[in-house]
Short mmCIF file of C-alpha atoms and ligand atoms in Angstrom, two decimals:
data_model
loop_
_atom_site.label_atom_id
_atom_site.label_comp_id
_atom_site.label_asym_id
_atom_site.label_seq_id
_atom_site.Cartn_x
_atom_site.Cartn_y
_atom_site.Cartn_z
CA UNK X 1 0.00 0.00 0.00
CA UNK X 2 1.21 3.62 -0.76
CA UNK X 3 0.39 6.72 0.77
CA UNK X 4 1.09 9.05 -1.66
CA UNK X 5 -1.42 11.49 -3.20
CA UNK X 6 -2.62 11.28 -6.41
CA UNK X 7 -1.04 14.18 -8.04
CA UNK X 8 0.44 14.68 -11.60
CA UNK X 9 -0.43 10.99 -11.89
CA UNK X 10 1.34 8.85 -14.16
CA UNK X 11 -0.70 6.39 -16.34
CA UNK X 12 0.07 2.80 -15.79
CA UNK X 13 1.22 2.03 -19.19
CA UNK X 14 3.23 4.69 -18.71
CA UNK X 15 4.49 3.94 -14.86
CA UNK X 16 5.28 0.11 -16.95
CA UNK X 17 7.41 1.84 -19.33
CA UNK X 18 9.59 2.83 -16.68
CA UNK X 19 9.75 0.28 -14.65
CA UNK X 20 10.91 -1.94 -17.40
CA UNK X 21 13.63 0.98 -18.22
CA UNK X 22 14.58 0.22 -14.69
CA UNK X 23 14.84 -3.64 -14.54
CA UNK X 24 16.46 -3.41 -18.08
CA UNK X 25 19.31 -1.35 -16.40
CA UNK X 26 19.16 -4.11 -12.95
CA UNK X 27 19.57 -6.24 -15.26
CA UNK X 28 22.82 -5.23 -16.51
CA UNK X 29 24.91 -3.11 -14.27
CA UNK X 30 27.99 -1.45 -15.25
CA UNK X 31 30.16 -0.88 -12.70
CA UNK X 32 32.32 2.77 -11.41
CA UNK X 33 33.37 4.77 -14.00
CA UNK X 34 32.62 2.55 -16.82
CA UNK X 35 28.70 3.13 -17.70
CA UNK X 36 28.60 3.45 -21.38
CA UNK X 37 25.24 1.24 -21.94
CA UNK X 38 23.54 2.89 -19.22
CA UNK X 39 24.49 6.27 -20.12
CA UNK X 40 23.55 5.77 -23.88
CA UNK X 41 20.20 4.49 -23.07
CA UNK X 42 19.63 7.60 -20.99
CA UNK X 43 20.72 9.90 -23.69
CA UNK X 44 18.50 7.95 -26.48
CA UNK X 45 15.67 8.33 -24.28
CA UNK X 46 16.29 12.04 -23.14
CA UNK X 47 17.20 12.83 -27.72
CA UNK X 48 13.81 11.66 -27.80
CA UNK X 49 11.62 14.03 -25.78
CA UNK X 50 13.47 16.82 -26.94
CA UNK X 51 16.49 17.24 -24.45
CA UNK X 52 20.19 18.85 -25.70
CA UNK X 53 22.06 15.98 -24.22
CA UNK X 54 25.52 16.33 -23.58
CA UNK X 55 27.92 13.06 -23.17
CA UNK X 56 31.45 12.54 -21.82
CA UNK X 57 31.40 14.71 -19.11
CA UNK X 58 33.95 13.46 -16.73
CA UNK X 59 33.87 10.05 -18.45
CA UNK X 60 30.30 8.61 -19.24
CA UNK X 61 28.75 11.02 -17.73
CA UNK X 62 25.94 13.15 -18.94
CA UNK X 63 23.55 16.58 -18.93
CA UNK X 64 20.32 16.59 -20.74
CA UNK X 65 19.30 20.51 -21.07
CA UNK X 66 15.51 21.41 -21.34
CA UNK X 67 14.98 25.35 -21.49
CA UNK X 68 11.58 26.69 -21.69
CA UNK X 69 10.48 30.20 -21.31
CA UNK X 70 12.55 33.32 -20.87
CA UNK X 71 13.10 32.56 -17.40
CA UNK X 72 16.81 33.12 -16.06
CA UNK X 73 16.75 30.85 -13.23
CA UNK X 74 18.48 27.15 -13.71
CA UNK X 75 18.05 23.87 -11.20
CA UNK X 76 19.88 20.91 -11.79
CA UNK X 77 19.19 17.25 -10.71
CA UNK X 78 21.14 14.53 -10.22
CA UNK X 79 20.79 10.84 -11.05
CA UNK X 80 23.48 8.18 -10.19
CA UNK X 81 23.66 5.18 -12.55
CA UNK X 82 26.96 3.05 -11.57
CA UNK X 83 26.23 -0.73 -9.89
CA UNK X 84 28.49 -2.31 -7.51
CA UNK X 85 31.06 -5.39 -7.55
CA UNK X 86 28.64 -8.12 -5.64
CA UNK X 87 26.96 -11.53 -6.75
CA UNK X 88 23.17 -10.90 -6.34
CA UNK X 89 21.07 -13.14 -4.37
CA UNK X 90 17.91 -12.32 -5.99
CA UNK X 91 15.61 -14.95 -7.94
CA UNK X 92 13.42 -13.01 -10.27
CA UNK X 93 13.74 -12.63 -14.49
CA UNK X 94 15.26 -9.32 -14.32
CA UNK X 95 18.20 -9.98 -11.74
CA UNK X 96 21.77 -9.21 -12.82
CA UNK X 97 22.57 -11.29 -16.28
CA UNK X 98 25.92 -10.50 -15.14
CA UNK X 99 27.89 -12.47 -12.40
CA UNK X 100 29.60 -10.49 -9.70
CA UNK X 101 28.10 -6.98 -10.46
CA UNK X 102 24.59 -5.91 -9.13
CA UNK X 103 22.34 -3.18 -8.84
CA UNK X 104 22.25 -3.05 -4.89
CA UNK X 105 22.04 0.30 -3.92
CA UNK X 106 19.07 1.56 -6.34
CA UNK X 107 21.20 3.25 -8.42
CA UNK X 108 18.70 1.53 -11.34
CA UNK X 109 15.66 3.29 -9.72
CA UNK X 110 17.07 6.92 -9.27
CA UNK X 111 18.07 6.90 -13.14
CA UNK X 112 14.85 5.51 -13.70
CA UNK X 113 12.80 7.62 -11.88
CA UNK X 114 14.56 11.01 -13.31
CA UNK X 115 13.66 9.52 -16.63
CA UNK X 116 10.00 9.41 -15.96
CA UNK X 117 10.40 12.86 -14.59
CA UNK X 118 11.99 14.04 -17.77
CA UNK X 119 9.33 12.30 -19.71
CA UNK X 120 6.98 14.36 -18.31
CA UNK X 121 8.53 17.69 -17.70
CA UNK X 122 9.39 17.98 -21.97
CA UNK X 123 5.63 18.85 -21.89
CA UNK X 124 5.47 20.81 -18.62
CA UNK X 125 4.83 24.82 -18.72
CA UNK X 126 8.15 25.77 -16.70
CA UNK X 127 9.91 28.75 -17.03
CA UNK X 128 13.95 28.56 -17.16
CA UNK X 129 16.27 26.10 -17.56
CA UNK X 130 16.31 22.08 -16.31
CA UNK X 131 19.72 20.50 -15.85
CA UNK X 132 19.57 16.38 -15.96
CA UNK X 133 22.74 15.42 -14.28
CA UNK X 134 23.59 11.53 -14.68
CA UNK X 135 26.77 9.97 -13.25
CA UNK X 136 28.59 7.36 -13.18
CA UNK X 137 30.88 5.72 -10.26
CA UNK X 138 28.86 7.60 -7.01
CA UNK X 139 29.32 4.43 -5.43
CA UNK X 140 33.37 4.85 -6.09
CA UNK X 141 33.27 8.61 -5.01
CA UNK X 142 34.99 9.74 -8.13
CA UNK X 143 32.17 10.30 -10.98
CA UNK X 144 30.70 13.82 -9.19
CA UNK X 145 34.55 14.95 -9.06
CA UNK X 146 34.77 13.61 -12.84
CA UNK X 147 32.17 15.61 -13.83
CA UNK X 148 32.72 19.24 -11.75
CA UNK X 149 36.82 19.00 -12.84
CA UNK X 150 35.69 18.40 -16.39
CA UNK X 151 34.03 21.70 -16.20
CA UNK X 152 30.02 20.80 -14.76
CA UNK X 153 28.80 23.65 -13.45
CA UNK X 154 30.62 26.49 -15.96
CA UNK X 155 28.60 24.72 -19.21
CA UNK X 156 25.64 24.02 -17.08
CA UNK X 157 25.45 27.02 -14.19
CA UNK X 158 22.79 25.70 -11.61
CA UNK X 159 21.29 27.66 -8.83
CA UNK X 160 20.32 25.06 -6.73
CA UNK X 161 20.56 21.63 -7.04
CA UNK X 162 19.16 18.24 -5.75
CA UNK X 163 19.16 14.46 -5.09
CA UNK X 164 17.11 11.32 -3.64
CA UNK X 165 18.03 8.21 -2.51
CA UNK X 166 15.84 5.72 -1.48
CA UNK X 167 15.78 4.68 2.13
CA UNK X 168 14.73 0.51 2.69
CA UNK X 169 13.70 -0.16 6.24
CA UNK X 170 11.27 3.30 5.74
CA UNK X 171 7.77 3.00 4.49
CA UNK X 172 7.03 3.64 0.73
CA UNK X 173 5.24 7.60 0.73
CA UNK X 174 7.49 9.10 3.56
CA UNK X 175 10.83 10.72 3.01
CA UNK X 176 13.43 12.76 5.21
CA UNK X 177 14.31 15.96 4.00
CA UNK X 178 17.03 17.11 6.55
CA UNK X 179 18.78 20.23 6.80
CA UNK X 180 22.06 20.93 7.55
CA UNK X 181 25.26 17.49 7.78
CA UNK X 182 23.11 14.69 6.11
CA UNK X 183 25.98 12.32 4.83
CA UNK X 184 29.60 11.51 6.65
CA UNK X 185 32.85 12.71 4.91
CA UNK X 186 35.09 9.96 4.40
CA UNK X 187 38.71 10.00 4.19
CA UNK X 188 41.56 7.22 3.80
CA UNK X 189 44.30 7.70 6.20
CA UNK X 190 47.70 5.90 5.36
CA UNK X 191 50.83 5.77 8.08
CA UNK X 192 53.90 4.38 7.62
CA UNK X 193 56.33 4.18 10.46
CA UNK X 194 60.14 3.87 9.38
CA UNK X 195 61.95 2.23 12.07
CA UNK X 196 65.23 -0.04 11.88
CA UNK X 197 65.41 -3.93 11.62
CA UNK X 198 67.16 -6.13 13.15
CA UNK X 199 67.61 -9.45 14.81
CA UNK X 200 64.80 -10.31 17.14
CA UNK X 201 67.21 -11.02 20.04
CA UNK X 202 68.84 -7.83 20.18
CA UNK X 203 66.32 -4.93 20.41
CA UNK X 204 68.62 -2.67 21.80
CA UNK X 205 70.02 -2.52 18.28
CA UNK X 206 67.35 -1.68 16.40
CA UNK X 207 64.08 0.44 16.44
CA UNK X 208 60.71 -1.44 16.54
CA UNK X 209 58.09 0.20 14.68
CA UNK X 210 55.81 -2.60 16.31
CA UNK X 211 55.00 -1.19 19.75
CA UNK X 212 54.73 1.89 18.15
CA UNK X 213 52.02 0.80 15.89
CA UNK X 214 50.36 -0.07 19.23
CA UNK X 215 50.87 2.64 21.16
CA UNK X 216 49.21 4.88 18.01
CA UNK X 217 46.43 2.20 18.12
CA UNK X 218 45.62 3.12 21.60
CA UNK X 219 46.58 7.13 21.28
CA UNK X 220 44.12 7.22 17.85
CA UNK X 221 41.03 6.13 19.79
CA UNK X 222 41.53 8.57 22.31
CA UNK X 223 40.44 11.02 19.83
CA UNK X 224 36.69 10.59 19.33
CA UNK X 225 36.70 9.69 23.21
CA UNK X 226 38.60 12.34 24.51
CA UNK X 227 38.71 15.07 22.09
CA UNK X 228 35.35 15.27 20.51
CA UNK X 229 32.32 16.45 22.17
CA UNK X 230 29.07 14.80 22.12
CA UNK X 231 27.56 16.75 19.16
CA UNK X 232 30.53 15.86 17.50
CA UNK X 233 30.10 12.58 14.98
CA UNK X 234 32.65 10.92 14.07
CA UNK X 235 34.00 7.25 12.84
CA UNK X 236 37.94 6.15 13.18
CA UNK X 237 38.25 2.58 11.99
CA UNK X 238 41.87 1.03 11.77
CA UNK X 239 41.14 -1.41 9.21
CA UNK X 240 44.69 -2.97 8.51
CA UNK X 241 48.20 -3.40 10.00
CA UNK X 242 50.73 -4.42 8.56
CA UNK X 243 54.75 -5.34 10.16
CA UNK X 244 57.21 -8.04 10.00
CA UNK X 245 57.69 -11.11 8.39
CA UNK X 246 58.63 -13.92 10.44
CA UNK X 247 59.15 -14.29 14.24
CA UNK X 248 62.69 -13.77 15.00
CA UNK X 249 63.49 -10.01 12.66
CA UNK X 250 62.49 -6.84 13.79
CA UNK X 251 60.64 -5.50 11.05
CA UNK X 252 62.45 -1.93 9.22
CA UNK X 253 59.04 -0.87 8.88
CA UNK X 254 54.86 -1.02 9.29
CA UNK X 255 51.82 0.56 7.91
CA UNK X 256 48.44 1.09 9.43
CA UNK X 257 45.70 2.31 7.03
CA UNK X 258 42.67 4.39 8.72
CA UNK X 259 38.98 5.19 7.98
CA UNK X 260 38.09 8.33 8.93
CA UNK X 261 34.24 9.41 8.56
CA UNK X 262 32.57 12.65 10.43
CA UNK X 263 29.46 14.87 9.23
CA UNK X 264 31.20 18.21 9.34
CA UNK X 265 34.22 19.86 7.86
CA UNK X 266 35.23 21.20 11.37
CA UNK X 267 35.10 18.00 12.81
CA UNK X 268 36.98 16.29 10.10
CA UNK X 269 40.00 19.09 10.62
CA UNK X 270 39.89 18.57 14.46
CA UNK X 271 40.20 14.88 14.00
CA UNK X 272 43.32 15.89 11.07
CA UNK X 273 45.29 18.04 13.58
CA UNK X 274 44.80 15.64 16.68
CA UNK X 275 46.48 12.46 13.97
CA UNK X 276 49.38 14.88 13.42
CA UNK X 277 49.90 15.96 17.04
CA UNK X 278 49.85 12.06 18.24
CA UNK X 279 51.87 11.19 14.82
CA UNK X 280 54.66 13.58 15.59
CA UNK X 281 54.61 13.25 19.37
CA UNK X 282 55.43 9.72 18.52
CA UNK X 283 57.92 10.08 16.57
CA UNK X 284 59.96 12.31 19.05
CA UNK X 285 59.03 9.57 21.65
CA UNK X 286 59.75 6.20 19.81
CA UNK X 287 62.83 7.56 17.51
CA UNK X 288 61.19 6.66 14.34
CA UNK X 289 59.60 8.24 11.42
CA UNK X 290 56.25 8.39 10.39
CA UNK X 291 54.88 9.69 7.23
CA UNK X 292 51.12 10.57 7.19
CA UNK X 293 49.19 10.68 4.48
CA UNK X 294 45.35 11.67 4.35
CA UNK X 295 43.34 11.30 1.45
CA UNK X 296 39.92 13.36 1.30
CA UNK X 297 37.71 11.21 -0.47
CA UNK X 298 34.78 13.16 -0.41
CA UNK X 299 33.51 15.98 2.06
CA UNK X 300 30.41 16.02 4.32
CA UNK X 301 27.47 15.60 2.71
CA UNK X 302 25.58 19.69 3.89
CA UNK X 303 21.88 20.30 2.74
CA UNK X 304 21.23 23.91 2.59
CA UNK X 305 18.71 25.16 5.39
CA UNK X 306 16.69 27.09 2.30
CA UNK X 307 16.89 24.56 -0.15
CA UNK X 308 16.03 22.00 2.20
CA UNK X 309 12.97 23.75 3.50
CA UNK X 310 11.94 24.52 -0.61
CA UNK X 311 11.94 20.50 -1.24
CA UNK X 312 9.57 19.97 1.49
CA UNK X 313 6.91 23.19 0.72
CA UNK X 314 7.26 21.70 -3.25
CA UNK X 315 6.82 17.47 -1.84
CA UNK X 316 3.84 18.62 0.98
CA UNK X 317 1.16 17.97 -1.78
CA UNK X 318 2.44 14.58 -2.40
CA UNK X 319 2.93 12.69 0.86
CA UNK X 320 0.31 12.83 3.96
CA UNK X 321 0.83 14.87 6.74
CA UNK X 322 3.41 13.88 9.22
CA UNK X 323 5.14 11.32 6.48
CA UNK X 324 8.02 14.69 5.63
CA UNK X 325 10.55 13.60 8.36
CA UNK X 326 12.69 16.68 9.37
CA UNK X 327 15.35 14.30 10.53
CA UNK X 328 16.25 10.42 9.74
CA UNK X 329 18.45 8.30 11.78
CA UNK X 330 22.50 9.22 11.85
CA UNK X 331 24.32 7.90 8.89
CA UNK X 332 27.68 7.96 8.40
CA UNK X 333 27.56 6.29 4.89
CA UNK X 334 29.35 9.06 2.01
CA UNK X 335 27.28 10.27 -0.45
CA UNK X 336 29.30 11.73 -3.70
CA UNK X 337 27.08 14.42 -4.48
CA UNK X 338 28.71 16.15 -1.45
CA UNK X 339 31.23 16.76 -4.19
CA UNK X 340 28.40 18.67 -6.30
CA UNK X 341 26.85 20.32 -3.21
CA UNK X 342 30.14 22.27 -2.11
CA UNK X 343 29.85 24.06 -5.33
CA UNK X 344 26.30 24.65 -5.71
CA UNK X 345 24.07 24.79 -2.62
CA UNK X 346 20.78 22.23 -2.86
CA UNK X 347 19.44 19.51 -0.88
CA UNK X 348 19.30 15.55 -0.97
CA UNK X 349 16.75 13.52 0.84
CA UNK X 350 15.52 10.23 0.95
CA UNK X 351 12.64 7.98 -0.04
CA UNK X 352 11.45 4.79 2.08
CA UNK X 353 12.06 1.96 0.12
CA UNK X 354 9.22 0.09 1.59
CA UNK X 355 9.81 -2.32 5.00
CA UNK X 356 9.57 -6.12 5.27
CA UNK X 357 11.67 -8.98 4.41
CA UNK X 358 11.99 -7.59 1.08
CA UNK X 359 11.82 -3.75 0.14
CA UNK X 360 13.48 -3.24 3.94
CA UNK X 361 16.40 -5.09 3.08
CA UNK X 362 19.63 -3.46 3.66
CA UNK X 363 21.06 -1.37 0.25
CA UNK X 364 24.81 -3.70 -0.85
CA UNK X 365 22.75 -6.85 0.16
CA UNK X 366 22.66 -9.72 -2.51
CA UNK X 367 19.13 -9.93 -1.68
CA UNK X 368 18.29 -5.83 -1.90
CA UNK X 369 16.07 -5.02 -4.86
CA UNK X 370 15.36 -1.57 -5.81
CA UNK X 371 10.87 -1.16 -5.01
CA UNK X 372 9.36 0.11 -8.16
CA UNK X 373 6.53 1.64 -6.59
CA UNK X 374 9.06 4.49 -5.74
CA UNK X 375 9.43 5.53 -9.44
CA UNK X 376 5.76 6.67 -10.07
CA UNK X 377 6.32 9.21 -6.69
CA UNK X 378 10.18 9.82 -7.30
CA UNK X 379 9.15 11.42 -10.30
CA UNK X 380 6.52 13.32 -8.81
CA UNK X 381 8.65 14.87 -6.36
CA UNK X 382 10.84 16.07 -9.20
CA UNK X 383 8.22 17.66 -11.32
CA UNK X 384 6.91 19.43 -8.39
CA UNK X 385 10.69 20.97 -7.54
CA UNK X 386 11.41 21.83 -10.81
CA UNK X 387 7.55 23.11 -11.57
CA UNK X 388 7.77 25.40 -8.37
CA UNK X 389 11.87 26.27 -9.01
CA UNK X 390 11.50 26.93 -12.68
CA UNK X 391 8.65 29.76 -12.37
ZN1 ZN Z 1 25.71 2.42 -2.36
ZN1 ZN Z 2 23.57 4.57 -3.46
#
């Protein structure tokens, strides 16, 4: 059962068309950077209803252009198409043909459900111009970069701009529309400490860099303990190690490679400063030498207070009272249209997937599908943005 209103409704040969477009895509993901089938069936469709479509922006990624009216005023919305590097699970006919990639985070849907909203807007009354933006490798964190370094936003200047995911474990016709840090930042820290080797029965001659790897261990979780405050989120995870070869040498050198999420930029530079403190406090300490390197691989996801506020006045038609959530629960999954959203200010928010067994399975589960019944509303949310932006 949905909730949704009946608003701009889509015909059901029509909702059919698109929901094969989707399960034509599930059914054969392309994976990161490399969408070329999914990307030309976007742009066939888009040629078709009368969009400029641009390709190979920052790779296989695209911008279909609809300007109407003499309006001056530009919104751009985002669609991520890329698939991710997982057997699926899932029984039905249109389950991945190909083994070891799958659509499991509704990547499928989003593309799918812009396309139904482009569909319909070619023969909407707006007044200014519509950016389509479809990329490849969000699940990768490089395909927003791709597409802003390969010039984005100077061919297609947006004023705001927006993007949905869907939410499983939420009920289908309620979404959160948050304001403010939505999605974590996420950065890959690498450390190498340079000691010297030696024989493992004479210490004295050389210099360990294994208790030093433990003693950073112990000094790096200190930090969200001790040095953040309780409005403060943040993730360390020290997911490998790496020292030594066999019992009896002291290893020359180890490695230690670090997670790093949080959901602001200030947070994210406390946690920075506090790794090179404890990093260079231990290298006075142990005698060794550590090189640090941290890799930002994409910023805190910010909605923008106004924006934010705009998507829920232009979705309150569409979705019963009480079912616009404010705030969902804490993430601190990255989203790479953080990437877009530092140069353009906008708003993402999310759409319950539906709950049960099923549609409330996890998103990067072999079993996860993508619920249909999101693509009808999806699209409806879009065309009520843009028909309330675009004035
Ligand atoms: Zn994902
Ligand atoms: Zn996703």
């Amino acid at each position: 059962m949905t909730t949704q209103k009946n608003c701009t409704a889509f015909s059901d040969s029509e909702l059919q068309t698109f929901i094969d477009v989707r399960r034509q895509i599930h059914a054969a993901p392309e994976l990161g950077a490399e969408t070329p089938h999914t990307a030309e069936l976007v742009a066939a469709r888009l040629e078709q209803w009368g969009y400029h479509v641009h390709v190979g922006i920052g790779g296989h990624g695209l911008v279909g252009v609809l300007k109407k009216g003499q309006g001056s005023r530009c919104i751009g919305l985002r669609a991520d198409m890329d698939a991710l590097p997982m057997q699926e699970k899932n029984p039905f006919a249109h389950a991945s043909k190909i083994a070891g990639r799958m659509h499991a985070c509704g990547h499928d849907g989003h593309t799918a459900i812009l396309l139904a909203a482009a569909y319909r807007l070619a023969n909407s009354d707006f007044n200014g111009t519509l950016n389509l933006i479809f990329q490849p490798d969000e699940e990768g964190l490089c395909g927003a970069k791709a597409m802003i370094d390969d010039g984005l936003f100077q061919r297609f200047p947006c004023d705001a701009i927006f993007a949905l995911h869907n939410m499983p474990g939420a009920p289908v016709g309620s979404v959160v529309v948050q304001a403010g840090p939505t999605m974590a930042s996420s950065e890959r820290v690498s450390l190498t400490i340079g000691g010297k080797g030696g024989h493992g029965a004479m210490p004295e001659l050389a210099v360990d860099p294994v208790p030093v790897v433990a003693s950073l261990i112990n000094a790096i979780q200190t930090i969200k303990s001790r040095n953040l405050g309780p409005e403060e989120y943040a993730v360390i995870s020290i997911g490998m190690l790496q020292a030594g070869s066999v019992y009896n040498i002291i290893p020359d050198e180890a490695s230690m490679l670090i997670s790093v999420r949080t959901d602001t930029p200030q947070t994210q530079q406390k946690i920075n400063q506090r790794l090179e403190q404890i990093v260079r406090g231990h290298e006075q300490s142990f005698g060794v030498r550590i090189d640090l390197q941290i890799t930002q691989l994409a910023p805190a996801l910010i909605n923008d207070p106004e924006e934010a506020q705009r998507v829920r006045a232009s979705l309150a038609p569409l979705f019963e009272p009480g079912q616009i959530h404010h705030r969902g629960p804490k993430v601190m999954g990255t989203e790479d249209f953080a990437w877009m959203l530092g140069e353009v200010p906008g708003c993402y928010f999310m759409l319950g997937n539906g709950e049960g067994e099923f549609h409330g399975c996890s998103v990067h589960n072999p079993h996860y599908d993508f619920n249909d019944a999101l693509i009808g509303l999806g699209a409806k949310c879009w065309i009520a943005l843009v028909e309330g932006f675009l004035v």
